[in-house]
Amino acid sequence: MTLPDPHASRSHYAPDRRTALVLTGTGIDGAYHAGALHALTEAGVRVDLVAGRGVGAVGALFAAIDGGARLWEKGGLWRRALQQSLYPWRPAYRHVANGLAIAALLLVVPAVVLGLSLAAYQIALLADIAGPGTAQWLADGWGRMLSALLAPGALPTRLPQLVSAVLGIVVVAVLVAAWRAQRALPARRDQRGGPWWTVLATPFSGAAMADYFIGGLWDLLRGGANVTQPARSDLSRRYAELLADNLGQPGFRELLVVAHDLDARHDVVFALLGTGSRRQFFLRRSPSGPDRRSSEAIDLAGAARDVLLDAVAGALSIPVATDTPFIGFAPESYWRGETHRLTDRPGSLLRVLEETAQAGARQVIIVAAAADQGRPHGLATRRVHPRARLGEYLASEEAAAIRDALPIAEGWFDAIFVVRPGHNPAAALDAGGAFDAQSDRWQSVGELVDRGYEDAYRQFVDPIVGASGDEMARNATLTSGE
């Protein structure tokens, strides 16, 4: 049996079919999503539902309320400097790195003094040429200063004391950070292991990423009003009410976000759907037993709308690499008020497509920034920085997830279309961009937005939407001729 080509488009695009846009990726992949969303919006492509996993949840969040321009426009969220917002190192790691750097500098002071002694000898020889006797004067002065520095009460004693003090400050800073992190946890659970692992177990912070885009969402919702940003639950409620009240209006689309519940050990679907598909979607039974509404499907049109932004924060969390956000379930829910940990699952694209099909979509447009499968003689320079290594793994995982999901999902839709780059040198965590060895230049995150825009036109709008329009025109002509 020959499997279908996982990279080919299925069937033909039909503007009258219920269409879903699926955004999948991590980190700066969201910039590529924003560019593709810009092209689809500009071309007038009808999208009834937007779904996202990972950073795709951000694109879905803005696109659902016709706010995608805040992502791609000049000065938009993906056009700004992101180094301080896109998964920065956790403060505890920065404390440790700074402390070790200071301690290392202190330990090399004797070597520096020795190097200066050699330099002073050479300077004295040159100075003696200009003025006889100068070398003796410089040598005597340097010798007296060197004797003072190497005296028992000077460097031999003070340097170890300073190094010990710096390392002690680092240890105290880590313990204080661990204590504060434990105090801030919404769930008071027993913890095994040293308290310092609360802040050292994960090297990067996902909270800054979530706060950055949630703050951008609030700027969109408040317009020009000078109003303080409300609590996350209140902002979630306002967003959900705005979307629910305007579903069916131009620019407003149904929303679906998928994150992974570490405590329940399965994916959780957060959806705000129209009345036409809402009942069937949530009452479908789960393979594990309980009704979906009870365990793994959250209806954002109901009382659970307060957790929407917690779900987005969970989708932005990178497994193992970032701290895991918490979500609190209502006391009357299936989980009886428990607080669970949410994170992303890079391989959950298939689950997103399954839920999109269950929501009634007949054709789907998948946008992913992960480049296509590798080719011979296409090896890139090996990057050893932790962020680069993690980014390369995430890109490879994303490419594999697309390859595995498309053949399985083929029977769920009338048509599947994929927009993705043929080459992308920027890994998921390259907040400042990346050097492209193939073109010998630097590629910025803003350029990734432009790449998504161009690819969406080249791979979908022009060849597929345009061809569908031509075919419809020909059919109309033939019909009128008959």
Short mmCIF file of C-alpha atoms in Angstrom, two decimals:
data_model
loop_
_atom_site.label_atom_id
_atom_site.label_comp_id
_atom_site.label_asym_id
_atom_site.label_seq_id
_atom_site.Cartn_x
_atom_site.Cartn_y
_atom_site.Cartn_z
CA MET A 1 0.00 0.00 0.00
CA THR A 2 1.31 3.45 -0.93
CA LEU A 3 0.80 6.13 1.69
CA PRO A 4 -0.25 9.62 0.55
CA ASP A 5 2.37 12.31 0.22
CA PRO A 6 2.32 14.10 3.61
CA HIS A 7 3.35 17.40 1.99
CA ALA A 8 0.82 17.57 -0.82
CA SER A 9 -2.45 19.47 -0.66
CA ARG A 10 -5.58 17.32 -0.53
CA SER A 11 -8.41 17.91 -2.99
CA HIS A 12 -9.47 21.42 -3.95
CA TYR A 13 -10.20 24.52 -1.93
CA ALA A 14 -13.89 25.47 -1.74
CA PRO A 15 -14.75 28.92 -0.34
CA ASP A 16 -18.16 27.73 0.84
CA ARG A 17 -16.80 24.91 3.03
CA ARG A 18 -16.35 25.36 6.77
CA THR A 19 -12.63 26.19 7.02
CA ALA A 20 -10.25 25.98 9.97
CA LEU A 21 -6.85 27.62 10.34
CA VAL A 22 -4.43 25.61 12.49
CA LEU A 23 -1.31 27.35 13.84
CA THR A 24 1.37 25.08 15.29
CA GLY A 25 4.86 25.82 16.60
CA THR A 26 6.96 27.18 19.45
CA GLY A 27 8.70 30.46 20.23
CA ILE A 28 9.37 32.71 17.26
CA ASP A 29 7.37 30.35 15.03
CA GLY A 30 4.55 32.71 15.98
CA ALA A 31 6.14 35.38 13.79
CA TYR A 32 5.72 33.11 10.77
CA HIS A 33 2.09 32.48 11.81
CA ALA A 34 1.50 36.24 11.94
CA GLY A 35 2.80 36.75 8.39
CA ALA A 36 0.67 33.91 7.01
CA LEU A 37 -2.39 35.25 8.86
CA HIS A 38 -1.73 38.66 7.30
CA ALA A 39 -1.73 37.14 3.80
CA LEU A 40 -4.90 35.11 4.37
CA THR A 41 -6.71 38.13 5.80
CA GLU A 42 -5.56 40.38 2.98
CA ALA A 43 -6.63 37.84 0.35
CA GLY A 44 -10.08 37.54 1.92
CA VAL A 45 -9.77 33.83 2.68
CA ARG A 46 -12.74 32.75 4.75
CA VAL A 47 -11.76 31.19 8.09
CA ASP A 48 -14.52 29.97 10.41
CA LEU A 49 -12.35 28.54 13.20
CA VAL A 50 -8.80 29.22 14.40
CA ALA A 51 -6.98 26.55 16.40
CA GLY A 52 -3.54 26.62 17.95
CA ARG A 53 -1.02 24.72 20.00
CA GLY A 54 2.19 26.11 21.42
CA VAL A 55 2.73 29.69 20.32
CA GLY A 56 -0.03 29.11 17.77
CA ALA A 57 -2.44 29.74 20.66
CA VAL A 58 -1.35 33.39 20.57
CA GLY A 59 -2.11 33.75 16.87
CA ALA A 60 -5.46 32.04 17.37
CA LEU A 61 -6.27 34.30 20.32
CA PHE A 62 -5.76 37.48 18.29
CA ALA A 63 -7.19 36.17 15.00
CA ALA A 64 -10.44 35.07 16.67
CA ILE A 65 -11.36 38.70 17.47
CA ASP A 66 -10.00 40.23 14.26
CA GLY A 67 -6.91 41.51 16.07
CA GLY A 68 -4.22 39.80 14.04
CA ALA A 69 -2.89 43.13 12.77
CA ARG A 70 -1.46 43.73 16.25
CA LEU A 71 0.90 40.84 15.54
CA TRP A 72 2.21 41.71 12.06
CA GLU A 73 1.90 45.49 11.67
CA LYS A 74 4.82 47.90 12.01
CA GLY A 75 5.55 48.16 15.73
CA GLY A 76 3.41 45.05 16.32
CA LEU A 77 4.15 42.36 18.87
CA TRP A 78 6.31 40.32 16.49
CA ARG A 79 8.15 43.37 15.14
CA ARG A 80 9.65 44.45 18.48
CA ALA A 81 12.81 43.40 20.29
CA LEU A 82 12.00 40.11 21.99
CA GLN A 83 15.21 39.21 23.83
CA GLN A 84 13.73 40.05 27.25
CA SER A 85 10.33 38.48 26.59
CA LEU A 86 10.93 35.27 24.65
CA TYR A 87 11.82 32.62 27.23
CA PRO A 88 14.64 34.46 29.05
CA TRP A 89 16.91 32.66 31.49
CA ARG A 90 15.35 32.39 34.93
CA PRO A 91 16.69 34.93 37.48
CA ALA A 92 18.23 32.19 39.61
CA TYR A 93 20.30 31.02 36.65
CA ARG A 94 21.40 34.59 35.98
CA HIS A 95 22.43 34.95 39.64
CA VAL A 96 24.48 31.77 39.45
CA ALA A 97 26.10 32.78 36.15
CA ASN A 98 26.96 36.29 37.37
CA GLY A 99 28.33 34.99 40.67
CA LEU A 100 30.52 32.38 39.00
CA ALA A 101 31.80 34.97 36.52
CA ILE A 102 32.77 37.36 39.34
CA ALA A 103 34.42 34.54 41.31
CA ALA A 104 36.38 33.47 38.22
CA LEU A 105 37.58 37.03 37.63
CA LEU A 106 38.77 37.25 41.22
CA LEU A 107 40.67 33.99 40.91
CA VAL A 108 42.59 35.20 37.85
CA VAL A 109 43.81 38.35 39.62
CA PRO A 110 47.22 36.73 40.49
CA ALA A 111 47.69 35.78 36.83
CA VAL A 112 46.81 39.35 35.81
CA VAL A 113 49.35 40.73 38.28
CA LEU A 114 52.00 38.40 36.83
CA GLY A 115 51.14 39.55 33.31
CA LEU A 116 51.38 43.19 34.36
CA SER A 117 54.81 42.45 35.87
CA LEU A 118 56.06 41.20 32.50
CA ALA A 119 54.54 44.22 30.78
CA ALA A 120 56.18 46.55 33.32
CA TYR A 121 59.57 44.99 32.59
CA GLN A 122 59.19 45.69 28.87
CA ILE A 123 57.99 49.24 29.51
CA ALA A 124 60.98 49.85 31.80
CA LEU A 125 63.40 48.75 29.08
CA LEU A 126 61.81 51.10 26.54
CA ALA A 127 61.74 53.96 29.05
CA ASP A 128 65.42 53.48 29.84
CA ILE A 129 66.26 54.19 26.21
CA ALA A 130 64.56 57.57 26.45
CA GLY A 131 66.12 58.41 29.80
CA PRO A 132 68.92 56.45 31.50
CA GLY A 133 67.97 55.45 35.04
CA THR A 134 64.24 55.39 34.35
CA ALA A 135 64.15 51.59 34.25
CA GLN A 136 65.60 51.36 37.75
CA TRP A 137 63.07 53.85 39.07
CA LEU A 138 60.13 51.99 37.48
CA ALA A 139 61.39 48.59 38.66
CA ASP A 140 61.78 49.81 42.23
CA GLY A 141 58.27 51.31 42.24
CA TRP A 142 56.66 48.23 40.78
CA GLY A 143 58.56 45.99 43.20
CA ARG A 144 57.28 47.95 46.21
CA MET A 145 53.68 47.78 44.93
CA LEU A 146 54.03 44.05 44.18
CA SER A 147 55.35 43.40 47.68
CA ALA A 148 52.36 45.21 49.14
CA LEU A 149 49.88 43.23 47.00
CA LEU A 150 51.45 39.88 47.88
CA ALA A 151 51.80 40.61 51.59
CA PRO A 152 50.16 38.01 53.89
CA GLY A 153 47.27 40.35 54.71
CA ALA A 154 46.62 41.41 51.11
CA LEU A 155 45.76 39.30 48.02
CA PRO A 156 46.64 35.85 49.43
CA THR A 157 44.10 36.43 52.21
CA ARG A 158 41.55 38.79 50.66
CA LEU A 159 40.97 36.94 47.39
CA PRO A 160 39.72 33.68 48.98
CA GLN A 161 37.55 35.74 51.31
CA LEU A 162 36.01 37.67 48.41
CA VAL A 163 35.41 34.49 46.38
CA SER A 164 33.73 32.84 49.38
CA ALA A 165 31.57 35.92 49.93
CA VAL A 166 30.45 36.00 46.29
CA LEU A 167 29.58 32.30 46.28
CA GLY A 168 27.75 32.70 49.58
CA ILE A 169 25.68 35.55 48.13
CA VAL A 170 24.81 33.35 45.14
CA VAL A 171 23.63 30.52 47.39
CA VAL A 172 21.53 32.89 49.49
CA ALA A 173 20.03 34.48 46.36
CA VAL A 174 19.02 31.06 44.99
CA LEU A 175 17.48 29.99 48.32
CA VAL A 176 15.56 33.26 48.61
CA ALA A 177 14.32 32.89 45.04
CA ALA A 178 13.24 29.32 45.80
CA TRP A 179 11.39 30.42 48.93
CA ARG A 180 9.60 33.20 47.05
CA ALA A 181 8.71 30.84 44.20
CA GLN A 182 7.23 28.30 46.61
CA ARG A 183 5.25 31.03 48.37
CA ALA A 184 3.82 32.16 45.01
CA LEU A 185 2.66 28.69 43.96
CA PRO A 186 -1.14 28.47 43.78
CA ALA A 187 -1.01 24.79 44.75
CA ARG A 188 0.51 23.85 48.12
CA ARG A 189 1.79 20.38 47.37
CA ASP A 190 4.41 18.33 49.11
CA GLN A 191 7.74 18.54 47.33
CA ARG A 192 10.59 16.08 47.39
CA GLY A 193 14.11 17.32 46.85
CA GLY A 194 15.94 20.48 47.83
CA PRO A 195 13.99 23.76 47.73
CA TRP A 196 16.48 25.19 45.24
CA TRP A 197 15.10 22.85 42.56
CA THR A 198 11.95 24.96 42.55
CA VAL A 199 13.87 27.56 40.55
CA LEU A 200 16.77 25.53 39.11
CA ALA A 201 14.85 22.58 37.67
CA THR A 202 13.85 24.59 34.57
CA PRO A 203 16.38 26.98 33.00
CA PHE A 204 14.01 29.30 31.11
CA SER A 205 11.04 31.41 32.17
CA GLY A 206 7.77 31.04 30.29
CA ALA A 207 5.97 33.65 32.40
CA ALA A 208 7.64 36.54 30.56
CA MET A 209 6.42 35.19 27.21
CA ALA A 210 2.84 34.83 28.46
CA ASP A 211 2.84 38.27 30.11
CA TYR A 212 4.15 39.89 26.92
CA PHE A 213 1.32 38.65 24.70
CA ILE A 214 -1.40 38.94 27.34
CA GLY A 215 -0.31 42.55 27.81
CA GLY A 216 -0.56 43.03 24.04
CA LEU A 217 -4.06 41.55 24.10
CA TRP A 218 -5.09 44.01 26.80
CA ASP A 219 -3.73 46.90 24.73
CA LEU A 220 -5.96 45.71 21.90
CA LEU A 221 -9.08 45.36 24.03
CA ARG A 222 -8.76 48.65 25.91
CA GLY A 223 -8.23 50.70 22.76
CA GLY A 224 -7.14 54.20 23.67
CA ALA A 225 -8.43 54.07 27.25
CA ASN A 226 -5.87 54.58 30.00
CA VAL A 227 -7.03 51.69 32.17
CA THR A 228 -4.92 49.41 34.35
CA GLN A 229 -4.69 45.83 33.12
CA PRO A 230 -7.09 43.62 35.13
CA ALA A 231 -6.35 40.25 36.66
CA ARG A 232 -5.89 37.39 34.22
CA SER A 233 -9.25 35.80 35.10
CA ASP A 234 -11.10 39.08 34.58
CA LEU A 235 -9.37 39.67 31.25
CA SER A 236 -10.22 36.11 30.18
CA ARG A 237 -13.86 36.75 30.99
CA ARG A 238 -13.93 40.00 29.01
CA TYR A 239 -12.32 38.35 26.00
CA ALA A 240 -14.65 35.35 26.05
CA GLU A 241 -17.72 37.54 26.35
CA LEU A 242 -16.55 39.75 23.47
CA LEU A 243 -15.96 36.74 21.22
CA ALA A 244 -19.18 34.95 22.21
CA ASP A 245 -21.28 38.07 21.57
CA ASN A 246 -19.75 38.63 18.11
CA LEU A 247 -19.49 35.13 16.66
CA GLY A 248 -20.86 35.22 13.16
CA GLN A 249 -19.83 38.84 12.61
CA PRO A 250 -17.15 39.64 9.99
CA GLY A 251 -13.65 39.09 11.38
CA PHE A 252 -14.74 37.04 14.41
CA ARG A 253 -14.00 33.32 14.42
CA GLU A 254 -14.49 30.33 16.68
CA LEU A 255 -11.50 29.53 18.90
CA LEU A 256 -9.80 26.28 19.90
CA VAL A 257 -6.63 25.93 22.02
CA VAL A 258 -4.95 22.65 23.01
CA ALA A 259 -2.56 22.25 25.97
CA HIS A 260 -1.33 19.23 27.92
CA ASP A 261 -2.41 18.54 31.51
CA LEU A 262 0.56 16.97 33.34
CA ASP A 263 -1.55 15.88 36.30
CA ALA A 264 -4.40 14.36 34.27
CA ARG A 265 -1.88 12.95 31.75
CA HIS A 266 -3.84 13.93 28.66
CA ASP A 267 -4.42 16.91 26.41
CA VAL A 268 -7.07 19.46 27.33
CA VAL A 269 -9.11 21.27 24.70
CA PHE A 270 -10.31 24.80 25.39
CA ALA A 271 -12.93 25.89 22.86
CA LEU A 272 -15.40 28.67 22.25
CA LEU A 273 -17.69 27.52 19.45
CA GLY A 274 -20.93 28.65 17.87
CA THR A 275 -24.25 27.10 18.74
CA GLY A 276 -24.22 24.99 15.59
CA SER A 277 -21.30 22.78 16.63
CA ARG A 278 -20.97 23.42 20.35
CA ARG A 279 -23.35 20.75 21.70
CA GLN A 280 -22.06 17.87 19.58
CA PHE A 281 -18.44 18.86 20.20
CA PHE A 282 -18.63 18.82 24.00
CA LEU A 283 -20.99 15.89 24.48
CA ARG A 284 -18.87 13.49 22.44
CA ARG A 285 -17.47 10.83 24.74
CA SER A 286 -13.75 10.48 25.40
CA PRO A 287 -11.95 7.19 24.66
CA SER A 288 -10.83 7.16 28.30
CA GLY A 289 -14.40 7.00 29.63
CA PRO A 290 -15.76 10.25 31.12
CA ASP A 291 -17.62 12.78 29.04
CA ARG A 292 -15.32 15.28 27.36
CA ARG A 293 -16.96 18.17 29.16
CA SER A 294 -16.10 16.51 32.45
CA SER A 295 -12.44 15.73 31.92
CA GLU A 296 -10.73 17.05 28.81
CA ALA A 297 -12.87 19.60 26.98
CA ILE A 298 -13.43 23.03 28.50
CA ASP A 299 -16.33 25.13 27.19
CA LEU A 300 -15.14 28.75 27.22
CA ALA A 301 -18.65 29.96 26.51
CA GLY A 302 -19.71 28.86 30.00
CA ALA A 303 -18.47 29.39 33.53
CA ALA A 304 -14.98 28.15 32.60
CA ARG A 305 -14.29 31.25 30.48
CA ASP A 306 -12.16 32.66 33.34
CA VAL A 307 -9.34 30.17 32.60
CA LEU A 308 -8.83 31.04 28.93
CA LEU A 309 -5.57 32.97 29.41
CA ASP A 310 -4.28 30.34 31.84
CA ALA A 311 -4.76 27.85 29.00
CA VAL A 312 -2.80 30.11 26.63
CA ALA A 313 -0.01 30.44 29.22
CA GLY A 314 0.09 26.66 29.47
CA ALA A 315 0.28 26.30 25.70
CA LEU A 316 3.27 28.67 25.70
CA SER A 317 5.16 26.58 28.27
CA ILE A 318 7.94 24.39 26.84
CA PRO A 319 8.09 20.94 28.47
CA VAL A 320 10.99 20.52 30.93
CA ALA A 321 12.65 23.77 29.75
CA THR A 322 10.27 26.30 31.35
CA ASP A 323 8.29 26.59 34.55
CA THR A 324 4.83 25.03 34.31
CA PRO A 325 1.81 27.36 34.72
CA PHE A 326 -1.15 26.32 36.86
CA ILE A 327 -4.84 26.26 36.09
CA GLY A 328 -7.49 26.11 38.79
CA PHE A 329 -10.65 24.18 38.04
CA ALA A 330 -13.98 25.19 39.55
CA PRO A 331 -15.19 23.28 42.65
CA GLU A 332 -18.24 22.06 40.74
CA SER A 333 -16.17 20.73 37.83
CA TYR A 334 -15.05 17.14 37.26
CA TRP A 335 -11.74 17.90 39.02
CA ARG A 336 -13.47 19.34 42.11
CA GLY A 337 -11.44 22.53 42.41
CA GLU A 338 -8.02 20.95 41.85
CA THR A 339 -5.12 22.99 40.53
CA HIS A 340 -3.32 21.31 37.64
CA ARG A 341 -0.13 22.02 35.70
CA LEU A 342 -0.41 22.83 32.01
CA THR A 343 2.27 22.72 29.35
CA ASP A 344 2.64 22.31 25.61
CA ARG A 345 3.08 18.94 23.90
CA PRO A 346 5.01 19.39 20.63
CA GLY A 347 3.51 16.24 19.13
CA SER A 348 -0.12 17.27 19.73
CA LEU A 349 -0.79 18.50 16.18
CA LEU A 350 -2.75 15.33 15.44
CA ARG A 351 -4.97 16.02 18.45
CA VAL A 352 -5.54 19.58 17.26
CA LEU A 353 -6.60 18.30 13.84
CA GLU A 354 -8.90 15.70 15.43
CA GLU A 355 -10.64 18.34 17.54
CA THR A 356 -10.87 20.69 14.56
CA ALA A 357 -12.63 17.98 12.58
CA GLN A 358 -14.98 17.31 15.50
CA ALA A 359 -15.81 21.03 15.52
CA GLY A 360 -17.21 20.64 12.01
CA ALA A 361 -14.35 21.90 9.82
CA ARG A 362 -14.35 20.37 6.35
CA GLN A 363 -11.07 21.83 5.14
CA VAL A 364 -8.06 22.99 7.10
CA ILE A 365 -5.08 25.25 6.49
CA ILE A 366 -2.04 24.31 8.59
CA VAL A 367 0.65 26.95 9.14
CA ALA A 368 3.98 25.80 10.61
CA ALA A 369 7.40 27.47 10.63
CA ALA A 370 9.28 24.16 10.74
CA ALA A 371 11.07 23.64 7.45
CA ASP A 372 10.45 20.58 5.32
CA GLN A 373 12.43 17.37 5.77
CA GLY A 374 16.18 17.59 5.30
CA ARG A 375 17.93 16.88 2.02
CA PRO A 376 21.45 15.59 1.22
CA HIS A 377 24.21 18.20 1.54
CA GLY A 378 21.96 20.38 3.64
CA LEU A 379 23.66 20.04 7.02
CA ALA A 380 23.83 23.25 9.03
CA THR A 381 26.54 24.43 11.40
CA ARG A 382 26.21 22.70 14.75
CA ARG A 383 25.17 25.18 17.45
CA VAL A 384 26.11 24.34 21.03
CA HIS A 385 24.25 27.02 23.00
CA PRO A 386 21.46 25.48 25.14
CA ARG A 387 18.78 27.69 23.58
CA ALA A 388 19.94 26.75 20.08
CA ARG A 389 20.03 23.03 20.90
CA LEU A 390 16.53 23.12 22.32
CA GLY A 391 15.29 25.14 19.35
CA GLU A 392 16.72 22.64 16.88
CA TYR A 393 15.04 19.78 18.71
CA LEU A 394 11.69 21.60 18.71
CA ALA A 395 11.95 22.31 14.97
CA SER A 396 12.75 18.66 14.26
CA GLU A 397 9.89 17.51 16.50
CA GLU A 398 7.50 19.86 14.72
CA ALA A 399 8.53 18.61 11.27
CA ALA A 400 8.08 14.99 12.38
CA ALA A 401 4.66 15.76 13.90
CA ILE A 402 3.46 17.25 10.61
CA ARG A 403 4.74 14.28 8.65
CA ASP A 404 3.00 11.80 10.99
CA ALA A 405 -0.29 13.69 11.37
CA LEU A 406 -1.22 14.47 7.76
CA PRO A 407 -1.73 10.91 6.45
CA ILE A 408 -3.88 10.04 9.48
CA ALA A 409 -5.96 13.21 9.29
CA GLU A 410 -6.55 12.90 5.54
CA GLY A 411 -9.86 11.10 6.00
CA TRP A 412 -11.22 13.68 8.43
CA PHE A 413 -11.35 16.56 5.95
CA ASP A 414 -12.32 17.23 2.37
CA ALA A 415 -9.07 19.14 1.89
CA ILE A 416 -5.86 19.82 3.83
CA PHE A 417 -3.42 22.60 2.90
CA VAL A 418 -0.02 23.24 4.46
CA VAL A 419 1.94 26.50 4.50
CA ARG A 420 5.54 26.10 5.68
CA PRO A 421 8.99 27.37 4.65
CA GLY A 422 11.36 25.35 2.54
CA HIS A 423 14.25 26.73 4.60
CA ASN A 424 14.23 28.42 8.00
CA PRO A 425 17.55 29.14 9.74
CA ALA A 426 15.90 30.57 12.87
CA ALA A 427 15.17 28.06 15.62
CA ALA A 428 12.25 28.44 18.01
CA LEU A 429 14.19 30.28 20.74
CA ASP A 430 16.27 32.62 18.54
CA ALA A 431 14.71 35.77 19.98
CA GLY A 432 17.26 38.02 18.30
CA GLY A 433 17.15 36.24 14.95
CA ALA A 434 19.73 33.86 13.50
CA PHE A 435 22.58 33.78 11.02
CA ASP A 436 21.70 32.05 7.77
CA ALA A 437 24.83 30.31 6.51
CA GLN A 438 23.22 29.47 3.16
CA SER A 439 22.71 33.13 2.29
CA ASP A 440 25.59 34.44 4.47
CA ARG A 441 23.48 37.02 6.29
CA TRP A 442 21.51 37.62 9.47
CA GLN A 443 17.76 36.93 9.51
CA SER A 444 15.65 38.85 12.02
CA VAL A 445 12.37 37.81 13.62
CA GLY A 446 10.62 40.56 11.67
CA GLU A 447 11.86 38.99 8.45
CA LEU A 448 10.23 35.73 9.54
CA VAL A 449 6.90 37.60 9.53
CA ASP A 450 7.56 38.63 5.94
CA ARG A 451 8.54 35.05 5.06
CA GLY A 452 5.21 33.74 6.37
CA TYR A 453 3.37 36.37 4.32
CA GLU A 454 5.22 35.44 1.12
CA ASP A 455 4.89 31.68 1.64
CA ALA A 456 1.15 31.94 2.29
CA TYR A 457 0.69 33.73 -1.02
CA ARG A 458 3.05 31.47 -2.95
CA GLN A 459 1.86 28.16 -1.50
CA PHE A 460 -1.85 28.77 -0.89
CA VAL A 461 -3.42 32.04 -2.01
CA ASP A 462 -2.08 32.20 -5.57
CA PRO A 463 -1.98 28.52 -6.62
CA ILE A 464 -4.97 27.20 -4.65
CA VAL A 465 -7.41 30.02 -3.91
CA GLY A 466 -6.68 31.61 -7.27
CA ALA A 467 -7.05 28.31 -9.12
CA SER A 468 -10.31 27.59 -7.29
CA GLY A 469 -11.62 31.00 -8.33
CA ASP A 470 -10.68 30.38 -11.96
CA GLU A 471 -12.38 27.00 -11.89
CA MET A 472 -15.55 28.48 -10.41
CA ALA A 473 -15.52 31.15 -13.08
CA ARG A 474 -15.16 28.54 -15.83
CA ASN A 475 -18.01 26.49 -14.37
CA ALA A 476 -20.19 29.57 -14.20
CA THR A 477 -19.41 30.35 -17.84
CA LEU A 478 -20.22 26.83 -18.94
CA THR A 479 -23.46 26.89 -16.97
CA SER A 480 -24.53 30.19 -18.50
CA GLY A 481 -23.62 28.91 -21.99
CA GLU A 482 -25.85 25.92 -21.59
#
